[in-house]
């Protein structure tokens, strides 16, 4: 059983920002969860390096496009360990093996009769690296996304016969209602398809910064086709001397943002059909994080900068906040103030206190040893089926709902402490059996939620599970009652309220 998940490859004409971190974190959380299920996971991310915007940006800096690509790809790659991302490969579309594979797939598309020669004329946005249909141009002849003036372009082109896939794409959407999620994005893609598909340029004639067209060396492939194919090409060379394609293809999840919906939900399946390749299982479209700059925290200023958050509060705090604050799949606002509020209320108080009081009481009353007492049956009932419910959310990429399901149990355990008042039981000689049961149930509940939280908070959960003497991480281990706690060891605060001071 393999689980193949991708982020979009990030475009190197700009520096990494919060949006890139968001998609990468989400993909990593899913990858880790599927590893917990015992699946063979392949998690791919990387950089998109060709096309006119990169060539133009390099030109403006007086350097070669490859130099710009090298410089910015390194910045994207450096962000990954900071986020605790466990990607299996980092693809760059300037990799020679990628380029060779793009050429062979697109030559097959041509051999299959889906490429022809023509002239394209239209309104072109250099920032999108895309022609804009007449009905999508903003007043003043502006790109609706970039608000820059469009230019009238005409050039010889090879075309991809997208129109030939009208019916097959409509049937795909009819047969697989979960091909694109959330539902609003599925509807958006389907209505674009139903509006009538037109052929699209596959190559650029005047541009040299791209993958050369093997049958006509005066052309390079249009950057979008080169980029989309990264999901396929990477598998052929990610492991030296090994081709993972047969074992791994097709992808289970492409995570994308909505600005690239059409390329992924329409062009991409059509291209795969033209190349006779299997289609991905799911395309999941997350929303935008809108920055609310007025809600400022003391320590982070007004901009939620992923690197600044990580330096002060750690990667776990950022990972948790982004998936907790904004329901995954919807747009939402984030702010440094909301970040600090959640950090204190949920990480430091809900989870941090639960961990420290549980371990503290076990140490104080039982010298760190969890008795083999019966577990509380009412608590067991409330935890029954929890790993399965979390897994069901993950199957639909409902990362925020999955987290909420777990967090309810974190809060339940805190209430359990208040209800059972172990400190009172400890002072009553004839209630020692009850104290054993309460402490064992509490420790077991904490262990269960910690295993389930690991994809979201990997570093903190590993520390906590080590303190519980129960490092097992599989989804089966997350079951309440699976046990395994031996002797607990004291642990410092998982989420210190006084975060590390910054250098300045
Ligand atoms: Zn644009």
Short mmCIF file of C-alpha atoms and ligand atoms in Angstrom, two decimals:
data_model
loop_
_atom_site.label_atom_id
_atom_site.label_comp_id
_atom_site.label_asym_id
_atom_site.label_seq_id
_atom_site.Cartn_x
_atom_site.Cartn_y
_atom_site.Cartn_z
CA UNK A 1 0.00 0.00 0.00
CA UNK A 2 1.57 3.29 -1.06
CA UNK A 3 0.40 6.77 -0.31
CA UNK A 4 1.73 9.40 -2.70
CA UNK A 5 1.22 13.05 -1.78
CA UNK A 6 2.51 16.22 -3.42
CA UNK A 7 2.68 19.94 -2.86
CA UNK A 8 2.75 22.19 -5.90
CA UNK A 9 6.29 22.88 -6.95
CA UNK A 10 7.00 26.43 -5.86
CA UNK A 11 7.84 29.06 -8.41
CA UNK A 12 11.36 30.43 -7.98
CA UNK A 13 10.79 33.99 -9.12
CA UNK A 14 9.92 34.91 -5.53
CA UNK A 15 10.99 34.05 -2.01
CA UNK A 16 9.17 31.51 0.17
CA UNK A 17 6.34 32.91 2.29
CA UNK A 18 3.62 31.75 4.67
CA UNK A 19 1.46 30.28 1.88
CA UNK A 20 4.25 27.91 0.81
CA UNK A 21 4.84 26.90 4.43
CA UNK A 22 1.12 26.23 4.83
CA UNK A 23 0.86 23.78 1.93
CA UNK A 24 4.08 22.03 2.90
CA UNK A 25 2.96 21.64 6.51
CA UNK A 26 -0.40 20.23 5.46
CA UNK A 27 1.24 17.71 3.13
CA UNK A 28 3.67 16.72 5.85
CA UNK A 29 0.89 16.17 8.39
CA UNK A 30 -0.85 13.88 5.91
CA UNK A 31 2.37 12.06 5.05
CA UNK A 32 3.13 11.40 8.72
CA UNK A 33 -0.40 10.20 9.43
CA UNK A 34 -0.22 7.70 6.57
CA UNK A 35 3.16 6.47 7.80
CA UNK A 36 1.41 5.83 11.12
CA UNK A 37 -0.95 3.54 9.26
CA UNK A 38 2.01 1.50 8.09
CA UNK A 39 1.71 2.66 4.49
CA UNK A 40 4.63 3.22 2.18
CA UNK A 41 4.57 7.01 1.80
CA UNK A 42 6.12 9.15 -0.88
CA UNK A 43 5.95 12.88 -0.18
CA UNK A 44 7.13 15.15 -2.97
CA UNK A 45 7.83 18.86 -3.05
CA UNK A 46 10.20 21.03 -5.05
CA UNK A 47 10.61 24.05 -7.29
CA UNK A 48 9.27 25.16 -10.65
CA UNK A 49 12.10 26.93 -12.41
CA UNK A 50 11.31 27.59 -16.07
CA UNK A 51 9.20 30.13 -17.90
CA UNK A 52 9.16 33.77 -18.81
CA UNK A 53 8.74 35.23 -15.30
CA UNK A 54 12.00 33.60 -14.13
CA UNK A 55 13.82 34.63 -17.31
CA UNK A 56 12.56 38.22 -16.91
CA UNK A 57 13.39 38.42 -13.20
CA UNK A 58 16.91 37.10 -13.86
CA UNK A 59 17.34 39.56 -16.70
CA UNK A 60 16.32 42.43 -14.43
CA UNK A 61 18.99 41.34 -11.92
CA UNK A 62 21.61 40.97 -14.64
CA UNK A 63 22.11 37.25 -14.00
CA UNK A 64 21.36 34.02 -15.84
CA UNK A 65 18.00 32.33 -15.18
CA UNK A 66 19.82 29.26 -13.87
CA UNK A 67 21.62 31.39 -11.29
CA UNK A 68 18.35 32.87 -10.09
CA UNK A 69 16.78 29.43 -10.00
CA UNK A 70 19.70 28.01 -8.00
CA UNK A 71 19.60 30.87 -5.52
CA UNK A 72 15.85 30.71 -4.88
CA UNK A 73 15.51 26.93 -5.00
CA UNK A 74 18.05 26.81 -2.18
CA UNK A 75 15.83 29.11 -0.10
CA UNK A 76 12.81 26.88 -0.63
CA UNK A 77 14.80 23.79 0.20
CA UNK A 78 16.20 25.40 3.36
CA UNK A 79 12.68 26.07 4.65
CA UNK A 80 11.80 22.36 4.74
CA UNK A 81 13.84 21.24 7.77
CA UNK A 82 12.68 24.35 9.65
CA UNK A 83 9.08 23.22 9.15
CA UNK A 84 10.03 19.64 10.17
CA UNK A 85 8.89 18.53 6.71
CA UNK A 86 9.70 14.90 5.96
CA UNK A 87 9.56 15.06 2.16
CA UNK A 88 11.05 12.08 0.38
CA UNK A 89 12.45 14.09 -2.48
CA UNK A 90 12.92 17.67 -3.62
CA UNK A 91 12.43 18.00 -7.36
CA UNK A 92 13.76 20.87 -9.43
CA UNK A 93 12.41 21.22 -12.94
CA UNK A 94 15.90 22.06 -14.16
CA UNK A 95 17.01 18.53 -13.17
CA UNK A 96 18.30 16.88 -16.35
CA UNK A 97 16.36 13.69 -15.58
CA UNK A 98 13.12 15.67 -15.24
CA UNK A 99 13.70 17.42 -18.56
CA UNK A 100 14.41 14.16 -20.38
CA UNK A 101 11.27 12.56 -18.97
CA UNK A 102 9.12 15.60 -19.88
CA UNK A 103 10.37 15.30 -23.45
CA UNK A 104 9.50 11.63 -23.66
CA UNK A 105 6.00 12.00 -22.17
CA UNK A 106 5.11 14.95 -24.39
CA UNK A 107 6.52 13.20 -27.46
CA UNK A 108 4.12 10.37 -26.63
CA UNK A 109 1.24 12.87 -26.38
CA UNK A 110 2.20 14.06 -29.86
CA UNK A 111 2.52 10.50 -31.18
CA UNK A 112 -0.97 9.85 -29.84
CA UNK A 113 -2.31 12.64 -32.05
CA UNK A 114 -2.98 15.37 -29.51
CA UNK A 115 -0.47 17.97 -30.70
CA UNK A 116 -0.68 20.18 -33.79
CA UNK A 117 1.04 23.29 -35.13
CA UNK A 118 -0.66 26.69 -35.25
CA UNK A 119 -0.48 30.34 -34.37
CA UNK A 120 -1.67 31.69 -31.11
CA UNK A 121 -2.83 35.21 -30.56
CA UNK A 122 -4.20 36.55 -27.33
CA UNK A 123 -3.81 38.68 -24.24
CA UNK A 124 -0.90 37.51 -22.19
CA UNK A 125 0.08 38.15 -18.57
CA UNK A 126 3.85 37.79 -18.13
CA UNK A 127 3.43 37.26 -14.38
CA UNK A 128 0.97 34.39 -14.85
CA UNK A 129 2.99 33.14 -17.82
CA UNK A 130 -0.41 32.55 -19.35
CA UNK A 131 -2.77 33.87 -21.97
CA UNK A 132 -6.03 35.21 -20.51
CA UNK A 133 -9.42 34.37 -22.06
CA UNK A 134 -11.34 37.51 -23.13
CA UNK A 135 -14.02 36.99 -20.47
CA UNK A 136 -11.48 37.04 -17.65
CA UNK A 137 -9.73 40.28 -18.37
CA UNK A 138 -10.25 43.10 -15.87
CA UNK A 139 -11.22 46.61 -17.02
CA UNK A 140 -8.24 48.56 -18.30
CA UNK A 141 -6.93 45.37 -19.90
CA UNK A 142 -5.46 44.13 -16.64
CA UNK A 143 -4.68 40.67 -15.34
CA UNK A 144 -7.39 39.85 -12.76
CA UNK A 145 -4.77 38.28 -10.49
CA UNK A 146 -1.76 40.53 -10.90
CA UNK A 147 -3.41 43.80 -11.99
CA UNK A 148 -0.68 44.38 -14.56
CA UNK A 149 -1.40 45.38 -18.12
CA UNK A 150 -1.76 42.48 -20.52
CA UNK A 151 0.14 42.43 -23.79
CA UNK A 152 -1.16 41.29 -27.16
CA UNK A 153 0.96 38.35 -28.18
CA UNK A 154 1.11 36.31 -31.32
CA UNK A 155 3.41 33.42 -31.88
CA UNK A 156 3.87 30.13 -33.64
CA UNK A 157 2.98 27.41 -31.26
CA UNK A 158 2.33 23.75 -30.98
CA UNK A 159 -1.08 23.23 -29.45
CA UNK A 160 -2.35 20.63 -27.04
CA UNK A 161 -5.74 19.37 -28.20
CA UNK A 162 -7.53 19.98 -24.90
CA UNK A 163 -10.87 20.13 -26.72
CA UNK A 164 -10.56 16.43 -27.53
CA UNK A 165 -11.04 15.67 -23.82
CA UNK A 166 -14.30 17.52 -23.30
CA UNK A 167 -16.44 14.40 -22.93
CA UNK A 168 -13.89 12.33 -21.07
CA UNK A 169 -13.39 15.08 -18.51
CA UNK A 170 -17.13 15.49 -18.06
CA UNK A 171 -17.47 11.74 -17.44
CA UNK A 172 -14.51 11.81 -15.05
CA UNK A 173 -16.26 14.45 -12.96
CA UNK A 174 -19.57 12.55 -13.15
CA UNK A 175 -17.97 9.28 -12.05
CA UNK A 176 -15.62 10.64 -9.40
CA UNK A 177 -17.28 13.27 -7.29
CA UNK A 178 -14.29 13.30 -4.96
CA UNK A 179 -11.77 13.94 -7.72
CA UNK A 180 -11.60 17.59 -6.65
CA UNK A 181 -12.44 18.83 -3.14
CA UNK A 182 -13.83 20.90 -1.48
CA UNK A 183 -17.11 20.73 -3.38
CA UNK A 184 -17.03 24.42 -4.37
CA UNK A 185 -13.77 23.81 -6.24
CA UNK A 186 -15.14 20.70 -7.88
CA UNK A 187 -18.08 22.81 -9.13
CA UNK A 188 -15.78 25.56 -10.31
CA UNK A 189 -13.62 23.14 -12.34
CA UNK A 190 -16.64 21.35 -13.75
CA UNK A 191 -18.31 24.56 -14.85
CA UNK A 192 -15.10 25.60 -16.61
CA UNK A 193 -15.11 22.28 -18.44
CA UNK A 194 -18.80 22.63 -19.32
CA UNK A 195 -18.23 26.12 -20.69
CA UNK A 196 -16.40 24.42 -23.57
CA UNK A 197 -12.71 23.52 -23.70
CA UNK A 198 -10.44 25.14 -26.22
CA UNK A 199 -7.03 23.94 -27.32
CA UNK A 200 -4.12 25.49 -25.46
CA UNK A 201 -0.57 26.37 -26.50
CA UNK A 202 1.87 23.65 -25.49
CA UNK A 203 5.07 25.38 -26.55
CA UNK A 204 6.67 28.82 -26.67
CA UNK A 205 8.62 29.91 -29.69
CA UNK A 206 10.33 33.08 -28.53
CA UNK A 207 11.42 31.82 -25.17
CA UNK A 208 14.56 29.77 -24.59
CA UNK A 209 14.32 29.24 -20.80
CA UNK A 210 12.48 25.95 -20.72
CA UNK A 211 12.55 22.30 -21.72
CA UNK A 212 13.39 22.02 -25.39
CA UNK A 213 10.74 20.48 -27.62
CA UNK A 214 12.37 17.30 -28.95
CA UNK A 215 10.75 17.45 -32.39
CA UNK A 216 11.37 21.19 -32.97
CA UNK A 217 14.38 22.74 -31.29
CA UNK A 218 13.16 26.30 -31.85
CA UNK A 219 10.50 25.77 -29.19
CA UNK A 220 10.44 25.11 -25.49
CA UNK A 221 7.50 23.60 -23.64
CA UNK A 222 5.15 25.99 -22.02
CA UNK A 223 6.15 26.11 -18.35
CA UNK A 224 2.87 24.73 -17.04
CA UNK A 225 3.18 21.41 -18.84
CA UNK A 226 6.79 21.03 -17.80
CA UNK A 227 5.80 21.86 -14.21
CA UNK A 228 2.76 19.59 -13.95
CA UNK A 229 4.79 16.65 -15.14
CA UNK A 230 7.08 16.92 -12.11
CA UNK A 231 4.64 14.72 -10.21
CA UNK A 232 5.31 11.96 -12.69
CA UNK A 233 8.96 12.47 -13.57
CA UNK A 234 10.24 12.62 -9.98
CA UNK A 235 9.42 8.98 -9.33
CA UNK A 236 11.76 7.84 -12.07
CA UNK A 237 14.91 9.32 -10.52
CA UNK A 238 14.21 10.21 -6.88
CA UNK A 239 16.03 7.04 -5.78
CA UNK A 240 19.30 6.43 -7.46
CA UNK A 241 19.29 3.27 -9.52
CA UNK A 242 15.58 2.70 -8.83
CA UNK A 243 12.39 3.64 -10.65
CA UNK A 244 9.53 4.10 -8.19
CA UNK A 245 6.93 4.86 -10.85
CA UNK A 246 5.20 1.48 -11.03
CA UNK A 247 5.03 1.12 -7.25
CA UNK A 248 3.92 4.68 -6.55
CA UNK A 249 1.93 6.14 -9.43
CA UNK A 250 -0.77 7.56 -9.40
CA UNK A 251 -0.75 10.25 -6.69
CA UNK A 252 -3.28 9.89 -3.86
CA UNK A 253 -3.37 13.60 -3.10
CA UNK A 254 -2.26 16.71 -4.90
CA UNK A 255 -2.53 19.62 -2.46
CA UNK A 256 -2.87 22.95 -4.23
CA UNK A 257 -4.12 26.50 -3.69
CA UNK A 258 -7.06 27.72 -5.70
CA UNK A 259 -5.05 29.95 -8.06
CA UNK A 260 -3.77 26.85 -9.86
CA UNK A 261 -7.05 24.92 -9.87
CA UNK A 262 -7.61 24.96 -13.61
CA UNK A 263 -4.18 23.64 -14.45
CA UNK A 264 -4.53 20.76 -12.00
CA UNK A 265 -8.22 19.96 -12.35
CA UNK A 266 -8.56 20.33 -16.13
CA UNK A 267 -5.28 20.45 -18.07
CA UNK A 268 -3.51 17.89 -15.92
CA UNK A 269 -6.05 15.03 -16.18
CA UNK A 270 -6.40 15.73 -19.92
CA UNK A 271 -2.64 15.59 -20.36
CA UNK A 272 -2.45 12.31 -18.46
CA UNK A 273 -5.24 10.87 -20.58
CA UNK A 274 -3.37 11.96 -23.71
CA UNK A 275 -0.23 10.24 -22.41
CA UNK A 276 -2.21 7.14 -21.36
CA UNK A 277 -1.26 7.52 -17.72
CA UNK A 278 -3.44 6.91 -14.69
CA UNK A 279 -5.09 9.93 -13.08
CA UNK A 280 -4.49 11.13 -9.52
CA UNK A 281 -7.04 10.05 -6.91
CA UNK A 282 -7.68 13.43 -5.29
CA UNK A 283 -6.93 17.07 -5.86
CA UNK A 284 -7.48 19.01 -2.65
CA UNK A 285 -7.66 22.78 -2.83
CA UNK A 286 -6.84 24.66 0.34
CA UNK A 287 -7.81 28.26 0.94
CA UNK A 288 -5.82 31.44 1.34
CA UNK A 289 -4.48 32.71 4.63
CA UNK A 290 -5.36 36.37 4.89
CA UNK A 291 -3.11 38.37 7.18
CA UNK A 292 -4.84 40.55 9.72
CA UNK A 293 -1.98 42.93 10.43
CA UNK A 294 -3.75 45.10 13.01
CA UNK A 295 -4.03 42.23 15.48
CA UNK A 296 -0.45 42.40 16.61
CA UNK A 297 1.31 40.34 19.23
CA UNK A 298 4.02 41.79 21.43
CA UNK A 299 6.75 39.42 20.38
CA UNK A 300 6.00 38.83 16.69
CA UNK A 301 4.98 42.25 15.39
CA UNK A 302 2.26 42.49 12.76
CA UNK A 303 3.29 39.96 10.14
CA UNK A 304 3.04 36.23 10.72
CA UNK A 305 6.45 35.31 9.31
CA UNK A 306 6.93 31.54 9.44
CA UNK A 307 10.64 31.74 10.18
CA UNK A 308 10.17 34.25 13.01
CA UNK A 309 7.43 32.10 14.56
CA UNK A 310 9.60 29.00 14.35
CA UNK A 311 12.61 30.77 15.88
CA UNK A 312 10.61 31.89 18.89
CA UNK A 313 7.99 29.20 19.38
CA UNK A 314 9.19 26.20 17.38
CA UNK A 315 7.89 24.48 14.25
CA UNK A 316 5.19 22.58 16.13
CA UNK A 317 3.50 25.80 17.21
CA UNK A 318 3.32 27.07 13.63
CA UNK A 319 2.09 23.74 12.28
CA UNK A 320 -0.60 23.55 14.95
CA UNK A 321 -1.75 27.13 14.58
CA UNK A 322 -2.18 27.11 10.81
CA UNK A 323 -4.22 23.91 10.76
CA UNK A 324 -6.19 24.82 13.89
CA UNK A 325 -7.04 28.44 13.11
CA UNK A 326 -8.34 28.13 9.54
CA UNK A 327 -10.53 25.17 8.55
CA UNK A 328 -8.42 23.37 5.98
CA UNK A 329 -10.00 23.94 2.58
CA UNK A 330 -11.43 27.38 3.41
CA UNK A 331 -10.04 30.90 3.34
CA UNK A 332 -9.40 32.41 6.74
CA UNK A 333 -7.56 35.13 8.59
CA UNK A 334 -4.44 34.69 10.64
CA UNK A 335 -2.66 37.17 12.87
CA UNK A 336 0.24 37.20 15.26
CA UNK A 337 -2.14 38.01 18.12
CA UNK A 338 -4.39 35.04 17.33
CA UNK A 339 -1.27 32.90 17.12
CA UNK A 340 -0.12 33.90 20.61
CA UNK A 341 -3.59 33.50 22.05
CA UNK A 342 -3.90 29.95 20.76
CA UNK A 343 -0.35 29.12 21.75
CA UNK A 344 -1.11 30.04 25.36
CA UNK A 345 -4.67 28.76 25.63
CA UNK A 346 -4.30 25.50 23.76
CA UNK A 347 -0.67 24.43 23.54
CA UNK A 348 0.61 25.78 26.86
CA UNK A 349 -2.62 25.38 28.87
CA UNK A 350 -4.69 22.54 27.38
CA UNK A 351 -1.94 20.16 26.28
CA UNK A 352 1.11 21.45 28.15
CA UNK A 353 -0.66 21.48 31.50
CA UNK A 354 -2.27 18.11 30.91
CA UNK A 355 1.15 16.60 30.28
CA UNK A 356 2.88 18.28 33.20
CA UNK A 357 0.14 17.55 35.75
CA UNK A 358 -0.20 13.92 34.63
CA UNK A 359 3.51 13.26 34.84
CA UNK A 360 3.79 15.38 37.98
CA UNK A 361 1.13 13.42 39.86
CA UNK A 362 2.52 10.06 38.76
CA UNK A 363 5.93 11.15 39.99
CA UNK A 364 4.65 12.57 43.24
CA UNK A 365 2.21 9.84 44.23
CA UNK A 366 3.59 6.74 42.54
CA UNK A 367 7.29 7.36 41.98
CA UNK A 368 6.66 7.50 38.21
CA UNK A 369 5.19 4.01 37.93
CA UNK A 370 1.84 3.46 36.20
CA UNK A 371 -0.02 0.62 37.90
CA UNK A 372 -1.56 -2.17 35.86
CA UNK A 373 -4.92 -1.12 37.24
CA UNK A 374 -8.18 -1.43 35.26
CA UNK A 375 -8.85 1.64 33.14
CA UNK A 376 -11.86 3.83 33.73
CA UNK A 377 -14.69 2.38 31.60
CA UNK A 378 -16.46 5.68 31.00
CA UNK A 379 -13.27 7.29 29.74
CA UNK A 380 -12.55 4.21 27.62
CA UNK A 381 -16.00 4.59 26.04
CA UNK A 382 -15.29 8.20 25.16
CA UNK A 383 -12.03 7.22 23.47
CA UNK A 384 -13.45 4.21 21.64
CA UNK A 385 -13.04 4.45 17.88
CA UNK A 386 -11.04 7.68 18.09
CA UNK A 387 -8.13 6.60 15.84
CA UNK A 388 -10.62 5.41 13.21
CA UNK A 389 -12.53 8.70 13.30
CA UNK A 390 -9.32 10.68 12.93
CA UNK A 391 -8.25 8.45 10.03
CA UNK A 392 -11.62 8.98 8.33
CA UNK A 393 -11.04 12.73 8.45
CA UNK A 394 -7.58 12.28 6.97
CA UNK A 395 -9.06 10.23 4.13
CA UNK A 396 -10.91 13.38 3.11
CA UNK A 397 -7.99 15.73 3.89
CA UNK A 398 -10.05 17.23 6.74
CA UNK A 399 -7.02 18.15 8.75
CA UNK A 400 -8.74 20.73 10.93
CA UNK A 401 -11.64 18.41 11.78
CA UNK A 402 -9.21 15.61 12.60
CA UNK A 403 -7.33 17.91 14.95
CA UNK A 404 -10.57 19.05 16.59
CA UNK A 405 -11.57 15.43 17.18
CA UNK A 406 -8.33 14.87 19.08
CA UNK A 407 -8.43 18.18 20.90
CA UNK A 408 -11.85 17.41 22.38
CA UNK A 409 -10.16 14.46 24.12
CA UNK A 410 -7.32 16.67 25.36
CA UNK A 411 -9.95 18.87 27.00
CA UNK A 412 -11.87 15.84 28.22
CA UNK A 413 -8.76 14.61 30.05
CA UNK A 414 -8.33 17.97 31.76
CA UNK A 415 -11.95 17.79 32.92
CA UNK A 416 -11.33 14.21 34.08
CA UNK A 417 -8.62 15.47 36.40
CA UNK A 418 -10.98 18.10 37.83
CA UNK A 419 -13.75 15.52 38.31
CA UNK A 420 -11.59 12.84 39.89
CA UNK A 421 -9.45 15.14 42.10
CA UNK A 422 -6.50 12.73 42.37
CA UNK A 423 -4.87 14.97 45.00
CA UNK A 424 -7.80 14.18 47.32
CA UNK A 425 -7.63 10.48 46.59
CA UNK A 426 -3.91 10.60 47.41
CA UNK A 427 -4.66 11.83 50.93
CA UNK A 428 -7.17 9.05 51.67
CA UNK A 429 -5.57 5.72 52.58
CA UNK A 430 -8.62 3.65 51.58
CA UNK A 431 -8.84 5.26 48.09
CA UNK A 432 -5.42 4.18 46.81
CA UNK A 433 -6.93 1.72 44.34
CA UNK A 434 -9.07 4.52 42.90
CA UNK A 435 -6.01 6.72 42.62
CA UNK A 436 -4.20 3.99 40.70
CA UNK A 437 -7.12 3.67 38.30
CA UNK A 438 -7.42 7.43 37.75
CA UNK A 439 -3.70 7.93 37.17
CA UNK A 440 -3.45 4.94 34.84
CA UNK A 441 -6.50 6.14 32.84
CA UNK A 442 -5.15 9.65 32.64
CA UNK A 443 -1.72 8.50 31.49
CA UNK A 444 -3.30 6.18 28.93
CA UNK A 445 -5.55 8.93 27.59
CA UNK A 446 -2.59 11.28 27.32
CA UNK A 447 -0.58 8.63 25.50
CA UNK A 448 -3.42 8.03 23.06
CA UNK A 449 -3.92 11.69 22.13
CA UNK A 450 -0.18 12.21 21.88
CA UNK A 451 0.19 9.44 19.30
CA UNK A 452 -2.67 10.97 17.30
CA UNK A 453 -1.24 14.48 17.58
CA UNK A 454 2.19 13.43 16.36
CA UNK A 455 1.59 14.33 12.68
CA UNK A 456 0.68 17.88 13.75
CA UNK A 457 3.19 18.34 16.59
CA UNK A 458 5.96 15.86 15.83
CA UNK A 459 8.77 17.22 18.00
CA UNK A 460 6.66 17.84 21.12
CA UNK A 461 4.85 14.52 20.83
CA UNK A 462 8.08 12.58 20.48
CA UNK A 463 9.40 14.29 23.60
CA UNK A 464 6.22 13.56 25.50
CA UNK A 465 6.01 9.93 24.41
CA UNK A 466 9.64 9.46 25.45
CA UNK A 467 8.77 10.88 28.88
CA UNK A 468 5.88 8.41 29.08
CA UNK A 469 8.28 5.61 28.21
CA UNK A 470 6.00 4.62 25.30
CA UNK A 471 7.58 5.76 22.04
CA UNK A 472 5.37 3.64 19.73
CA UNK A 473 3.75 5.80 17.02
CA UNK A 474 1.54 3.60 14.87
CA UNK A 475 -2.16 4.30 14.53
CA UNK A 476 -2.89 0.98 16.25
CA UNK A 477 -0.87 2.24 19.22
CA UNK A 478 -3.15 5.26 19.41
CA UNK A 479 -6.01 3.09 20.68
CA UNK A 480 -6.99 3.81 24.28
CA UNK A 481 -5.97 0.69 26.18
CA UNK A 482 -3.17 -0.33 23.82
CA UNK A 483 -0.96 0.57 26.76
CA UNK A 484 2.77 0.31 26.88
CA UNK A 485 3.55 2.94 29.50
CA UNK A 486 6.21 1.76 31.89
CA UNK A 487 7.74 4.37 34.08
CA UNK A 488 7.27 8.07 33.37
CA UNK A 489 10.10 10.53 33.56
CA UNK A 490 9.88 14.20 34.50
CA UNK A 491 9.70 16.61 31.57
CA UNK A 492 10.17 20.37 31.33
CA UNK A 493 7.37 22.52 29.91
CA UNK A 494 6.44 21.39 26.38
CA UNK A 495 5.26 24.85 25.41
CA UNK A 496 6.94 27.43 27.64
CA UNK A 497 4.85 30.55 28.09
CA UNK A 498 7.93 32.67 28.06
CA UNK A 499 9.08 31.80 24.58
CA UNK A 500 12.75 31.98 23.74
CA UNK A 501 13.86 35.59 23.43
CA UNK A 502 14.79 36.70 19.96
CA UNK A 503 18.28 37.87 19.13
CA UNK A 504 17.41 41.51 18.77
ZN1 LIG B 1 -1.35 37.53 -14.09
#
